[in-house]
C-alpha atoms as an extended CHARMM CRD file, in Angstrom:
* protein
*
       290  EXT
         1         1  UNK       CA              0.2950000000        0.1010000000       -0.1810000000  PROA      1               0.0000000000
         2         2  UNK       CA              1.4850000000        4.0460000000       -0.9290000000  PROA      2               0.0000000000
         3         3  UNK       CA              0.2260000000        6.3400000000        1.4200000000  PROA      3               0.0000000000
         4         4  UNK       CA             -1.0290000000        9.9710000000       -0.5570000000  PROA      4               0.0000000000
         5         5  UNK       CA              0.5450000000       12.8630000000        1.8760000000  PROA      5               0.0000000000
         6         6  UNK       CA             -1.2360000000       16.5470000000        1.4370000000  PROA      6               0.0000000000
         7         7  UNK       CA              0.9490000000       19.9570000000        1.8260000000  PROA      7               0.0000000000
         8         8  UNK       CA             -0.4680000000       23.7830000000        2.4690000000  PROA      8               0.0000000000
         9         9  UNK       CA              1.4790000000       26.0750000000        0.2340000000  PROA      9               0.0000000000
        10        10  UNK       CA              2.2510000000       29.4530000000        1.8560000000  PROA      10              0.0000000000
        11        11  UNK       CA              3.5260000000       32.3370000000        0.6490000000  PROA      11              0.0000000000
        12        12  UNK       CA              5.9970000000       33.6060000000        3.5560000000  PROA      12              0.0000000000
        13        13  UNK       CA              8.5290000000       35.8370000000        0.9450000000  PROA      13              0.0000000000
        14        14  UNK       CA              5.5800000000       38.7320000000       -0.3430000000  PROA      14              0.0000000000
        15        15  UNK       CA              2.9190000000       38.0470000000        1.7880000000  PROA      15              0.0000000000
        16        16  UNK       CA              3.1820000000       41.2060000000        3.8890000000  PROA      16              0.0000000000
        17        17  UNK       CA              2.9510000000       42.8600000000        0.5350000000  PROA      17              0.0000000000
        18        18  UNK       CA             -0.2140000000       41.5950000000        0.1110000000  PROA      18              0.0000000000
        19        19  UNK       CA             -1.1890000000       42.4330000000        3.8300000000  PROA      19              0.0000000000
        20        20  UNK       CA             -0.9010000000       46.0040000000        3.1110000000  PROA      20              0.0000000000
        21        21  UNK       CA             -2.4580000000       45.3520000000       -0.3590000000  PROA      21              0.0000000000
        22        22  UNK       CA              0.5380000000       46.5150000000       -2.1340000000  PROA      22              0.0000000000
        23        23  UNK       CA              0.3320000000       43.1570000000       -4.3010000000  PROA      23              0.0000000000
        24        24  UNK       CA             -2.3970000000       40.7960000000       -4.6280000000  PROA      24              0.0000000000
        25        25  UNK       CA             -2.5180000000       36.6010000000       -3.8130000000  PROA      25              0.0000000000
        26        26  UNK       CA             -4.2990000000       35.9260000000       -7.0670000000  PROA      26              0.0000000000
        27        27  UNK       CA             -1.3780000000       37.1410000000       -9.5800000000  PROA      27              0.0000000000
        28        28  UNK       CA              1.1700000000       35.8950000000       -7.4050000000  PROA      28              0.0000000000
        29        29  UNK       CA             -0.7340000000       31.6970000000       -7.1000000000  PROA      29              0.0000000000
        30        30  UNK       CA             -1.4220000000       32.3850000000      -11.3100000000  PROA      30              0.0000000000
        31        31  UNK       CA              3.0700000000       34.0610000000      -11.5310000000  PROA      31              0.0000000000
        32        32  UNK       CA              3.5000000000       30.0350000000       -9.5320000000  PROA      32              0.0000000000
        33        33  UNK       CA              1.4930000000       28.7080000000      -12.5060000000  PROA      33              0.0000000000
        34        34  UNK       CA              3.2880000000       29.3330000000      -14.9100000000  PROA      34              0.0000000000
        35        35  UNK       CA              6.3930000000       29.0660000000      -13.1740000000  PROA      35              0.0000000000
        36        36  UNK       CA              5.5760000000       25.2570000000      -12.9740000000  PROA      36              0.0000000000
        37        37  UNK       CA              6.1220000000       22.9420000000      -16.1920000000  PROA      37              0.0000000000
        38        38  UNK       CA              7.2320000000       19.5580000000      -17.7110000000  PROA      38              0.0000000000
        39        39  UNK       CA             10.6870000000       19.1480000000      -17.5530000000  PROA      39              0.0000000000
        40        40  UNK       CA             11.5250000000       21.9760000000      -14.5490000000  PROA      40              0.0000000000
        41        41  UNK       CA             15.1180000000       20.1920000000      -13.1090000000  PROA      41              0.0000000000
        42        42  UNK       CA             17.1330000000       20.9660000000      -10.1530000000  PROA      42              0.0000000000
        43        43  UNK       CA             20.7470000000       19.1330000000       -9.3950000000  PROA      43              0.0000000000
        44        44  UNK       CA             21.5730000000       17.9260000000       -6.4420000000  PROA      44              0.0000000000
        45        45  UNK       CA             24.5600000000       17.8110000000       -4.1810000000  PROA      45              0.0000000000
        46        46  UNK       CA             24.5240000000       14.0250000000       -4.6260000000  PROA      46              0.0000000000
        47        47  UNK       CA             24.5420000000       13.6340000000       -7.9280000000  PROA      47              0.0000000000
        48        48  UNK       CA             21.0610000000       13.3230000000       -8.6720000000  PROA      48              0.0000000000
        49        49  UNK       CA             18.8330000000       15.1240000000      -10.5320000000  PROA      49              0.0000000000
        50        50  UNK       CA             14.9450000000       15.8060000000       -9.5150000000  PROA      50              0.0000000000
        51        51  UNK       CA             12.6900000000       16.5340000000      -12.3650000000  PROA      51              0.0000000000
        52        52  UNK       CA              9.2450000000       16.8750000000      -13.3830000000  PROA      52              0.0000000000
        53        53  UNK       CA              7.9790000000       14.9740000000      -16.4800000000  PROA      53              0.0000000000
        54        54  UNK       CA              4.4230000000       14.2950000000      -17.5330000000  PROA      54              0.0000000000
        55        55  UNK       CA              2.9060000000       17.2890000000      -16.7530000000  PROA      55              0.0000000000
        56        56  UNK       CA             -0.2130000000       17.9430000000      -17.2110000000  PROA      56              0.0000000000
        57        57  UNK       CA             -1.8730000000       21.2010000000      -16.6860000000  PROA      57              0.0000000000
        58        58  UNK       CA             -5.5670000000       22.1190000000      -16.5170000000  PROA      58              0.0000000000
        59        59  UNK       CA             -6.8780000000       25.2150000000      -19.1240000000  PROA      59              0.0000000000
        60        60  UNK       CA             -6.4250000000       27.1050000000      -16.5390000000  PROA      60              0.0000000000
        61        61  UNK       CA             -3.3200000000       26.3890000000      -15.8410000000  PROA      61              0.0000000000
        62        62  UNK       CA             -3.7900000000       26.3570000000      -11.4690000000  PROA      62              0.0000000000
        63        63  UNK       CA             -4.2070000000       22.4740000000      -11.5690000000  PROA      63              0.0000000000
        64        64  UNK       CA             -1.2820000000       20.6220000000      -12.2740000000  PROA      64              0.0000000000
        65        65  UNK       CA             -0.1440000000       16.8640000000      -12.0330000000  PROA      65              0.0000000000
        66        66  UNK       CA              2.8810000000       14.7110000000      -12.5120000000  PROA      66              0.0000000000
        67        67  UNK       CA              5.8000000000       12.7280000000      -12.1510000000  PROA      67              0.0000000000
        68        68  UNK       CA              8.6680000000       13.8880000000       -9.3090000000  PROA      68              0.0000000000
        69        69  UNK       CA             11.7960000000       11.3240000000      -10.3150000000  PROA      69              0.0000000000
        70        70  UNK       CA             14.7050000000       11.4370000000       -8.9370000000  PROA      70              0.0000000000
        71        71  UNK       CA             17.0840000000       10.3720000000      -11.8070000000  PROA      71              0.0000000000
        72        72  UNK       CA             20.5770000000        9.3820000000      -11.0910000000  PROA      72              0.0000000000
        73        73  UNK       CA             23.6560000000        6.2940000000      -12.1130000000  PROA      73              0.0000000000
        74        74  UNK       CA             23.2990000000        4.0170000000      -10.0580000000  PROA      74              0.0000000000
        75        75  UNK       CA             24.8880000000        0.2640000000       -9.2680000000  PROA      75              0.0000000000
        76        76  UNK       CA             22.4640000000       -2.2170000000      -10.1440000000  PROA      76              0.0000000000
        77        77  UNK       CA             23.4560000000       -6.2740000000       -9.6690000000  PROA      77              0.0000000000
        78        78  UNK       CA             22.2260000000       -8.8820000000      -12.8310000000  PROA      78              0.0000000000
        79        79  UNK       CA             22.2010000000      -12.3450000000      -12.7930000000  PROA      79              0.0000000000
        80        80  UNK       CA             24.7180000000      -14.1690000000      -15.3370000000  PROA      80              0.0000000000
        81        81  UNK       CA             23.1340000000      -16.7210000000      -15.8650000000  PROA      81              0.0000000000
        82        82  UNK       CA             25.9800000000      -18.9410000000      -17.8140000000  PROA      82              0.0000000000
        83        83  UNK       CA             28.2250000000      -18.0610000000      -15.3590000000  PROA      83              0.0000000000
        84        84  UNK       CA             26.0570000000      -18.1340000000      -12.3030000000  PROA      84              0.0000000000
        85        85  UNK       CA             27.0200000000      -14.8690000000      -10.8180000000  PROA      85              0.0000000000
        86        86  UNK       CA             25.8220000000      -11.6040000000      -10.5480000000  PROA      86              0.0000000000
        87        87  UNK       CA             27.4210000000       -8.8200000000      -12.2080000000  PROA      87              0.0000000000
        88        88  UNK       CA             27.4830000000       -5.1390000000      -10.6960000000  PROA      88              0.0000000000
        89        89  UNK       CA             27.0600000000       -2.6260000000      -13.4090000000  PROA      89              0.0000000000
        90        90  UNK       CA             26.8510000000        1.2940000000      -13.6570000000  PROA      90              0.0000000000
        91        91  UNK       CA             23.0910000000        2.1310000000      -15.1500000000  PROA      91              0.0000000000
        92        92  UNK       CA             22.8940000000        5.2930000000      -16.4510000000  PROA      92              0.0000000000
        93        93  UNK       CA             19.2890000000        7.5300000000      -16.0480000000  PROA      93              0.0000000000
        94        94  UNK       CA             18.3730000000        4.8220000000      -13.4650000000  PROA      94              0.0000000000
        95        95  UNK       CA             14.4710000000        6.2530000000      -12.6520000000  PROA      95              0.0000000000
        96        96  UNK       CA             12.5260000000        6.1420000000       -9.1060000000  PROA      96              0.0000000000
        97        97  UNK       CA              9.4540000000        8.8550000000       -9.5950000000  PROA      97              0.0000000000
        98        98  UNK       CA              6.4240000000        9.4850000000       -7.9490000000  PROA      98              0.0000000000
        99        99  UNK       CA              3.1140000000       10.5550000000       -8.0970000000  PROA      99              0.0000000000
       100       100  UNK       CA              1.8050000000       14.9820000000       -7.2980000000  PROA      100             0.0000000000
       101       101  UNK       CA             -1.2330000000       16.6420000000       -7.6360000000  PROA      101             0.0000000000
       102       102  UNK       CA             -1.1930000000       20.0720000000       -7.4360000000  PROA      102             0.0000000000
       103       103  UNK       CA             -4.2130000000       22.4180000000       -7.0050000000  PROA      103             0.0000000000
       104       104  UNK       CA             -2.2720000000       26.4000000000       -7.0900000000  PROA      104             0.0000000000
       105       105  UNK       CA             -5.8020000000       28.2850000000       -6.3130000000  PROA      105             0.0000000000
       106       106  UNK       CA             -6.5580000000       26.1230000000       -3.5820000000  PROA      106             0.0000000000
       107       107  UNK       CA             -2.8190000000       26.2140000000       -2.0610000000  PROA      107             0.0000000000
       108       108  UNK       CA             -2.1790000000       22.6170000000       -1.7040000000  PROA      108             0.0000000000
       109       109  UNK       CA              0.0170000000       19.8770000000       -2.8410000000  PROA      109             0.0000000000
       110       110  UNK       CA             -0.6820000000       16.3700000000       -3.0680000000  PROA      110             0.0000000000
       111       111  UNK       CA              1.5000000000       13.2930000000       -3.2170000000  PROA      111             0.0000000000
       112       112  UNK       CA              3.2050000000       10.4160000000       -2.8580000000  PROA      112             0.0000000000
       113       113  UNK       CA              6.5540000000        9.1260000000       -1.7080000000  PROA      113             0.0000000000
       114       114  UNK       CA              9.6800000000        6.7410000000       -2.3860000000  PROA      114             0.0000000000
       115       115  UNK       CA             12.3030000000        5.4470000000       -0.5000000000  PROA      115             0.0000000000
       116       116  UNK       CA             14.1770000000        7.7760000000       -3.1060000000  PROA      116             0.0000000000
       117       117  UNK       CA             12.9010000000       10.7450000000       -2.8810000000  PROA      117             0.0000000000
       118       118  UNK       CA             10.7790000000       11.1420000000        1.5620000000  PROA      118             0.0000000000
       119       119  UNK       CA              8.0290000000       14.5470000000        2.1920000000  PROA      119             0.0000000000
       120       120  UNK       CA             10.8840000000       16.6820000000        3.4030000000  PROA      120             0.0000000000
       121       121  UNK       CA             13.1790000000       16.0190000000       -0.2390000000  PROA      121             0.0000000000
       122       122  UNK       CA             10.0720000000       16.4990000000       -2.2570000000  PROA      122             0.0000000000
       123       123  UNK       CA              8.2220000000       19.5690000000       -0.6370000000  PROA      123             0.0000000000
       124       124  UNK       CA             12.2490000000       21.0200000000       -0.6260000000  PROA      124             0.0000000000
       125       125  UNK       CA             12.1520000000       20.9480000000       -4.5740000000  PROA      125             0.0000000000
       126       126  UNK       CA              8.6030000000       22.6400000000       -4.6970000000  PROA      126             0.0000000000
       127       127  UNK       CA              9.5010000000       25.4580000000       -2.8720000000  PROA      127             0.0000000000
       128       128  UNK       CA             13.5480000000       25.8690000000       -4.9220000000  PROA      128             0.0000000000
       129       129  UNK       CA             11.5330000000       25.4040000000       -8.2770000000  PROA      129             0.0000000000
       130       130  UNK       CA              8.8320000000       28.0910000000       -7.4440000000  PROA      130             0.0000000000
       131       131  UNK       CA             11.7000000000       30.2680000000       -5.8840000000  PROA      131             0.0000000000
       132       132  UNK       CA             13.7410000000       30.3690000000       -8.5520000000  PROA      132             0.0000000000
       133       133  UNK       CA             11.3480000000       30.4290000000      -11.8520000000  PROA      133             0.0000000000
       134       134  UNK       CA              9.1450000000       32.3440000000      -10.2800000000  PROA      134             0.0000000000
       135       135  UNK       CA             11.1870000000       34.6040000000       -8.0570000000  PROA      135             0.0000000000
       136       136  UNK       CA              8.0940000000       34.2230000000       -5.4310000000  PROA      136             0.0000000000
       137       137  UNK       CA              9.4340000000       32.8260000000       -1.7560000000  PROA      137             0.0000000000
       138       138  UNK       CA              6.7690000000       30.3660000000       -0.3400000000  PROA      138             0.0000000000
       139       139  UNK       CA              6.8100000000       27.1760000000        2.5530000000  PROA      139             0.0000000000
       140       140  UNK       CA              5.6140000000       23.5800000000        2.5360000000  PROA      140             0.0000000000
       141       141  UNK       CA              3.9440000000       22.8480000000        5.7150000000  PROA      141             0.0000000000
       142       142  UNK       CA              2.4570000000       18.9910000000        5.9100000000  PROA      142             0.0000000000
       143       143  UNK       CA             -1.1870000000       18.7820000000        7.1120000000  PROA      143             0.0000000000
       144       144  UNK       CA             -1.8450000000       17.6710000000       10.5480000000  PROA      144             0.0000000000
       145       145  UNK       CA             -4.5670000000       14.9350000000       10.5390000000  PROA      145             0.0000000000
       146       146  UNK       CA             -5.4990000000       17.3390000000       13.4770000000  PROA      146             0.0000000000
       147       147  UNK       CA             -8.2530000000       14.6930000000       15.4340000000  PROA      147             0.0000000000
       148       148  UNK       CA             -5.2310000000       11.5090000000       15.6700000000  PROA      148             0.0000000000
       149       149  UNK       CA             -2.6100000000       14.9590000000       17.0450000000  PROA      149             0.0000000000
       150       150  UNK       CA             -5.0880000000       16.1500000000       19.1680000000  PROA      150             0.0000000000
       151       151  UNK       CA             -5.6570000000       11.7060000000       20.9410000000  PROA      151             0.0000000000
       152       152  UNK       CA             -2.5790000000       11.6650000000       20.5890000000  PROA      152             0.0000000000
       153       153  UNK       CA             -1.3840000000       14.5040000000       23.2610000000  PROA      153             0.0000000000
       154       154  UNK       CA             -4.3490000000       14.3220000000       25.0450000000  PROA      154             0.0000000000
       155       155  UNK       CA             -3.4470000000       10.6130000000       25.8770000000  PROA      155             0.0000000000
       156       156  UNK       CA              0.2310000000       12.1730000000       27.4020000000  PROA      156             0.0000000000
       157       157  UNK       CA             -0.4030000000       12.3550000000       30.7800000000  PROA      157             0.0000000000
       158       158  UNK       CA              1.1830000000       16.1650000000       30.5180000000  PROA      158             0.0000000000
       159       159  UNK       CA              3.1540000000       17.9390000000       28.2770000000  PROA      159             0.0000000000
       160       160  UNK       CA              6.2540000000       20.3910000000       29.4270000000  PROA      160             0.0000000000
       161       161  UNK       CA              7.1820000000       21.7130000000       26.3490000000  PROA      161             0.0000000000
       162       162  UNK       CA              5.3360000000       22.8230000000       23.3510000000  PROA      162             0.0000000000
       163       163  UNK       CA              8.0240000000       24.2230000000       20.3170000000  PROA      163             0.0000000000
       164       164  UNK       CA              5.7730000000       25.9200000000       17.4450000000  PROA      164             0.0000000000
       165       165  UNK       CA              7.4730000000       26.4600000000       13.3660000000  PROA      165             0.0000000000
       166       166  UNK       CA              5.1990000000       29.1460000000       11.8240000000  PROA      166             0.0000000000
       167       167  UNK       CA              4.2770000000       31.0790000000        9.0200000000  PROA      167             0.0000000000
       168       168  UNK       CA              2.1690000000       34.0460000000        8.5460000000  PROA      168             0.0000000000
       169       169  UNK       CA             -1.4090000000       32.6270000000        7.2100000000  PROA      169             0.0000000000
       170       170  UNK       CA             -1.8610000000       33.0930000000        3.2670000000  PROA      170             0.0000000000
       171       171  UNK       CA             -5.4300000000       35.0980000000        4.2540000000  PROA      171             0.0000000000
       172       172  UNK       CA             -5.5980000000       38.3090000000        5.6430000000  PROA      172             0.0000000000
       173       173  UNK       CA             -3.9310000000       40.7300000000        8.9140000000  PROA      173             0.0000000000
       174       174  UNK       CA             -7.2220000000       39.2860000000       10.0850000000  PROA      174             0.0000000000
       175       175  UNK       CA             -6.2170000000       35.6050000000        9.9680000000  PROA      175             0.0000000000
       176       176  UNK       CA             -2.8740000000       36.6030000000       11.2380000000  PROA      176             0.0000000000
       177       177  UNK       CA             -4.2700000000       38.1100000000       14.7830000000  PROA      177             0.0000000000
       178       178  UNK       CA             -6.5150000000       35.6340000000       14.7510000000  PROA      178             0.0000000000
       179       179  UNK       CA             -4.3940000000       32.5380000000       15.0520000000  PROA      179             0.0000000000
       180       180  UNK       CA             -0.8540000000       33.8420000000       16.6090000000  PROA      180             0.0000000000
       181       181  UNK       CA             -2.1630000000       37.2540000000       18.9010000000  PROA      181             0.0000000000
       182       182  UNK       CA             -0.5070000000       39.5390000000       18.0010000000  PROA      182             0.0000000000
       183       183  UNK       CA             -1.1080000000       42.5020000000       14.7540000000  PROA      183             0.0000000000
       184       184  UNK       CA              1.1160000000       41.6060000000       11.7300000000  PROA      184             0.0000000000
       185       185  UNK       CA              3.4240000000       44.9500000000       12.1090000000  PROA      185             0.0000000000
       186       186  UNK       CA              4.6710000000       44.0450000000       14.6350000000  PROA      186             0.0000000000
       187       187  UNK       CA              6.3330000000       40.6300000000       13.5460000000  PROA      187             0.0000000000
       188       188  UNK       CA              6.7490000000       41.9800000000        9.8820000000  PROA      188             0.0000000000
       189       189  UNK       CA              8.7480000000       44.7280000000       11.1920000000  PROA      189             0.0000000000
       190       190  UNK       CA             11.4200000000       42.5860000000       11.5500000000  PROA      190             0.0000000000
       191       191  UNK       CA             11.4790000000       41.0140000000        8.1120000000  PROA      191             0.0000000000
       192       192  UNK       CA             11.3630000000       37.5690000000        9.5060000000  PROA      192             0.0000000000
       193       193  UNK       CA              9.1200000000       34.6890000000        6.9330000000  PROA      193             0.0000000000
       194       194  UNK       CA              9.0270000000       32.0250000000        9.4280000000  PROA      194             0.0000000000
       195       195  UNK       CA              9.2640000000       32.2180000000       13.4490000000  PROA      195             0.0000000000
       196       196  UNK       CA              9.6900000000       29.9760000000       16.0680000000  PROA      196             0.0000000000
       197       197  UNK       CA              7.5910000000       29.5950000000       19.6340000000  PROA      197             0.0000000000
       198       198  UNK       CA              8.3530000000       27.8160000000       22.7750000000  PROA      198             0.0000000000
       199       199  UNK       CA              6.3570000000       27.2440000000       25.6230000000  PROA      199             0.0000000000
       200       200  UNK       CA              7.7290000000       25.3220000000       28.7270000000  PROA      200             0.0000000000
       201       201  UNK       CA              7.0810000000       24.9950000000       32.4820000000  PROA      201             0.0000000000
       202       202  UNK       CA              8.4140000000       22.6610000000       35.2240000000  PROA      202             0.0000000000
       203       203  UNK       CA              4.6480000000       23.1960000000       36.8000000000  PROA      203             0.0000000000
       204       204  UNK       CA              3.4150000000       19.7710000000       38.1520000000  PROA      204             0.0000000000
       205       205  UNK       CA              0.6100000000       19.8040000000       35.9160000000  PROA      205             0.0000000000
       206       206  UNK       CA              2.4830000000       20.5740000000       32.7880000000  PROA      206             0.0000000000
       207       207  UNK       CA              0.7740000000       23.3310000000       30.2330000000  PROA      207             0.0000000000
       208       208  UNK       CA             -2.8530000000       24.2370000000       29.9250000000  PROA      208             0.0000000000
       209       209  UNK       CA             -3.2810000000       23.1510000000       25.7570000000  PROA      209             0.0000000000
       210       210  UNK       CA             -7.0740000000       24.6940000000       27.1570000000  PROA      210             0.0000000000
       211       211  UNK       CA             -5.2960000000       27.7330000000       27.1470000000  PROA      211             0.0000000000
       212       212  UNK       CA             -6.7290000000       30.2100000000       24.0350000000  PROA      212             0.0000000000
       213       213  UNK       CA             -2.8550000000       30.7230000000       23.1560000000  PROA      213             0.0000000000
       214       214  UNK       CA             -2.6200000000       27.1190000000       23.0400000000  PROA      214             0.0000000000
       215       215  UNK       CA             -6.0660000000       26.6720000000       21.0100000000  PROA      215             0.0000000000
       216       216  UNK       CA             -5.7930000000       28.7980000000       18.4850000000  PROA      216             0.0000000000
       217       217  UNK       CA             -1.9630000000       27.7630000000       17.8790000000  PROA      217             0.0000000000
       218       218  UNK       CA             -2.7590000000       24.4800000000       17.5550000000  PROA      218             0.0000000000
       219       219  UNK       CA             -5.4680000000       25.1470000000       14.8250000000  PROA      219             0.0000000000
       220       220  UNK       CA             -3.0970000000       26.7700000000       13.0720000000  PROA      220             0.0000000000
       221       221  UNK       CA             -1.6900000000       23.1680000000       13.0790000000  PROA      221             0.0000000000
       222       222  UNK       CA             -4.0690000000       21.9950000000       11.3250000000  PROA      222             0.0000000000
       223       223  UNK       CA             -4.9350000000       24.6900000000        9.0880000000  PROA      223             0.0000000000
       224       224  UNK       CA             -1.5190000000       24.4420000000        7.6540000000  PROA      224             0.0000000000
       225       225  UNK       CA              0.4400000000       27.0200000000        8.9250000000  PROA      225             0.0000000000
       226       226  UNK       CA              2.4230000000       25.3480000000       11.6070000000  PROA      226             0.0000000000
       227       227  UNK       CA              4.2280000000       22.7650000000       13.3590000000  PROA      227             0.0000000000
       228       228  UNK       CA              4.6970000000       21.5530000000       16.2830000000  PROA      228             0.0000000000
       229       229  UNK       CA              6.5350000000       18.9260000000       18.7830000000  PROA      229             0.0000000000
       230       230  UNK       CA              5.1840000000       18.7400000000       21.9460000000  PROA      230             0.0000000000
       231       231  UNK       CA              7.2730000000       17.4350000000       25.1430000000  PROA      231             0.0000000000
       232       232  UNK       CA              6.7680000000       15.5580000000       27.7230000000  PROA      232             0.0000000000
       233       233  UNK       CA              5.6070000000       12.7080000000       30.1820000000  PROA      233             0.0000000000
       234       234  UNK       CA              3.0220000000        9.6040000000       29.7690000000  PROA      234             0.0000000000
       235       235  UNK       CA              1.2850000000        7.7110000000       32.6070000000  PROA      235             0.0000000000
       236       236  UNK       CA              4.0150000000        6.0320000000       33.6970000000  PROA      236             0.0000000000
       237       237  UNK       CA              6.1250000000        8.8840000000       34.1890000000  PROA      237             0.0000000000
       238       238  UNK       CA              8.1570000000        8.1540000000       30.5890000000  PROA      238             0.0000000000
       239       239  UNK       CA              9.4490000000       10.8690000000       28.2870000000  PROA      239             0.0000000000
       240       240  UNK       CA              7.0840000000       11.2430000000       25.0350000000  PROA      240             0.0000000000
       241       241  UNK       CA              7.8170000000       13.1580000000       21.8270000000  PROA      241             0.0000000000
       242       242  UNK       CA              4.7190000000       13.7050000000       19.7520000000  PROA      242             0.0000000000
       243       243  UNK       CA              5.5300000000       15.6380000000       16.3980000000  PROA      243             0.0000000000
       244       244  UNK       CA              2.6050000000       16.1630000000       13.9300000000  PROA      244             0.0000000000
       245       245  UNK       CA              4.1900000000       16.9380000000       11.1050000000  PROA      245             0.0000000000
       246       246  UNK       CA              5.7840000000       12.7100000000       11.2020000000  PROA      246             0.0000000000
       247       247  UNK       CA              3.1760000000       11.6290000000       13.9070000000  PROA      247             0.0000000000
       248       248  UNK       CA             -0.0160000000       12.6790000000       12.9610000000  PROA      248             0.0000000000
       249       249  UNK       CA              0.4600000000       13.5320000000        8.8880000000  PROA      249             0.0000000000
       250       250  UNK       CA             -2.8690000000       13.0860000000        6.9410000000  PROA      250             0.0000000000
       251       251  UNK       CA             -2.9780000000       11.4150000000        4.4030000000  PROA      251             0.0000000000
       252       252  UNK       CA             -4.7250000000        8.4980000000        2.0640000000  PROA      252             0.0000000000
       253       253  UNK       CA             -3.6100000000        5.0280000000        1.3820000000  PROA      253             0.0000000000
       254       254  UNK       CA             -4.4210000000        3.3320000000       -1.7700000000  PROA      254             0.0000000000
       255       255  UNK       CA             -3.0040000000        0.3630000000       -3.5500000000  PROA      255             0.0000000000
       256       256  UNK       CA              0.9240000000        0.5580000000       -4.4620000000  PROA      256             0.0000000000
       257       257  UNK       CA             -0.6870000000       -0.8070000000       -7.6960000000  PROA      257             0.0000000000
       258       258  UNK       CA             -2.4620000000        3.2380000000       -7.9200000000  PROA      258             0.0000000000
       259       259  UNK       CA              0.4500000000        4.6750000000       -6.4830000000  PROA      259             0.0000000000
       260       260  UNK       CA              1.2830000000        5.9290000000      -10.2200000000  PROA      260             0.0000000000
       261       261  UNK       CA             -1.5950000000        6.6210000000      -12.0680000000  PROA      261             0.0000000000
       262       262  UNK       CA             -2.9620000000       10.5820000000      -12.0190000000  PROA      262             0.0000000000
       263       263  UNK       CA             -5.9320000000        9.8220000000      -12.4350000000  PROA      263             0.0000000000
       264       264  UNK       CA             -6.2000000000        8.2780000000       -9.2370000000  PROA      264             0.0000000000
       265       265  UNK       CA             -4.3250000000       10.4450000000       -7.2280000000  PROA      265             0.0000000000
       266       266  UNK       CA             -5.8620000000       13.4430000000       -9.1850000000  PROA      266             0.0000000000
       267       267  UNK       CA             -9.6060000000       12.0190000000       -8.1520000000  PROA      267             0.0000000000
       268       268  UNK       CA             -8.3670000000       11.1460000000       -4.0530000000  PROA      268             0.0000000000
       269       269  UNK       CA             -6.4230000000       14.3200000000       -3.8170000000  PROA      269             0.0000000000
       270       270  UNK       CA            -10.0150000000       16.5430000000       -4.4810000000  PROA      270             0.0000000000
       271       271  UNK       CA            -11.6840000000       14.2670000000       -2.6710000000  PROA      271             0.0000000000
       272       272  UNK       CA             -9.4350000000       15.4770000000        0.3140000000  PROA      272             0.0000000000
       273       273  UNK       CA             -9.1640000000       18.7520000000       -0.4790000000  PROA      273             0.0000000000
       274       274  UNK       CA            -12.8510000000       19.0520000000       -0.0310000000  PROA      274             0.0000000000
       275       275  UNK       CA            -12.5140000000       17.5030000000        3.5900000000  PROA      275             0.0000000000
       276       276  UNK       CA            -10.2510000000       19.7000000000        4.1940000000  PROA      276             0.0000000000
       277       277  UNK       CA            -11.7840000000       23.0410000000        3.1380000000  PROA      277             0.0000000000
       278       278  UNK       CA            -14.9750000000       22.6030000000        5.3380000000  PROA      278             0.0000000000
       279       279  UNK       CA            -12.1690000000       21.8310000000        8.3200000000  PROA      279             0.0000000000
       280       280  UNK       CA            -10.3240000000       24.5770000000        7.5190000000  PROA      280             0.0000000000
       281       281  UNK       CA            -13.5800000000       26.7460000000        7.3070000000  PROA      281             0.0000000000
       282       282  UNK       CA            -15.4700000000       25.4860000000       11.0420000000  PROA      282             0.0000000000
       283       283  UNK       CA            -11.7290000000       25.4690000000       12.2330000000  PROA      283             0.0000000000
       284       284  UNK       CA            -11.7710000000       29.7720000000       11.0130000000  PROA      284             0.0000000000
       285       285  UNK       CA            -14.8190000000       29.8000000000       12.8870000000  PROA      285             0.0000000000
       286       286  UNK       CA            -13.4660000000       28.4210000000       15.9210000000  PROA      286             0.0000000000
       287       287  UNK       CA            -10.6810000000       31.3840000000       15.6000000000  PROA      287             0.0000000000
       288       288  UNK       CA            -13.2890000000       34.0540000000       15.0800000000  PROA      288             0.0000000000
       289       289  UNK       CA            -15.2800000000       33.7200000000       18.7360000000  PROA      289             0.0000000000
       290       290  UNK       CA            -12.1070000000       33.2410000000       20.8160000000  PROA      290             0.0000000000
């Protein structure tokens, strides 16, 4: 079986210009769409090449599906039947590839993974390609299965440390302030495009995860604007750590036979995108009421 993962694209380098209404987010997304095309590639330090191929783009250009391949020369063994032995030989353009579907208008990337193409490597590829081809800086954040993540942290006896990695929301200034309880102008002055917050306590009860601030930050995790690592103790007093991006990633399971089918990956992705939209709308309503 294979998994389809989902990541939120956040425009971080130009986001304050969007907040100031100097740039339009729709125009930025259009520029990104025009920059991603067939045969876009990046050379890696290990001698391999990551390349997009068999790319299909919708008429509006805002939906893209295709394959991302890891291409390299590598040693592979073949069996010499006559001499009953193994022969190692270099194979040029050895390929390992994954399937993706990218809805740029919704700012969501869906993708499969492989041994050579990890989640981190895939997201770094798209960040680098978009920056290189469009000069727009973006950061991808893995979507979290927030129900599973909430269950895991509530199963902890106590949380002693909460480490958040956050990016400014792609929406408006009100979204920023509702999530992070700070006016965006204060962060804007720093020119920072992502930031980290760490909360810790030595109190017996641990961090109050039901506080307004903690609940808002955790909503940000569910919305794809943040990642978090929670550290604490289980009911046996043993140290435990839960990471949103690795322990509770949002995913859909598909058969291995369908993992290289662009139509199948797109169909599954579109269904999950609808679920994400509904849950995101509900989360924003909760934030407005806080």
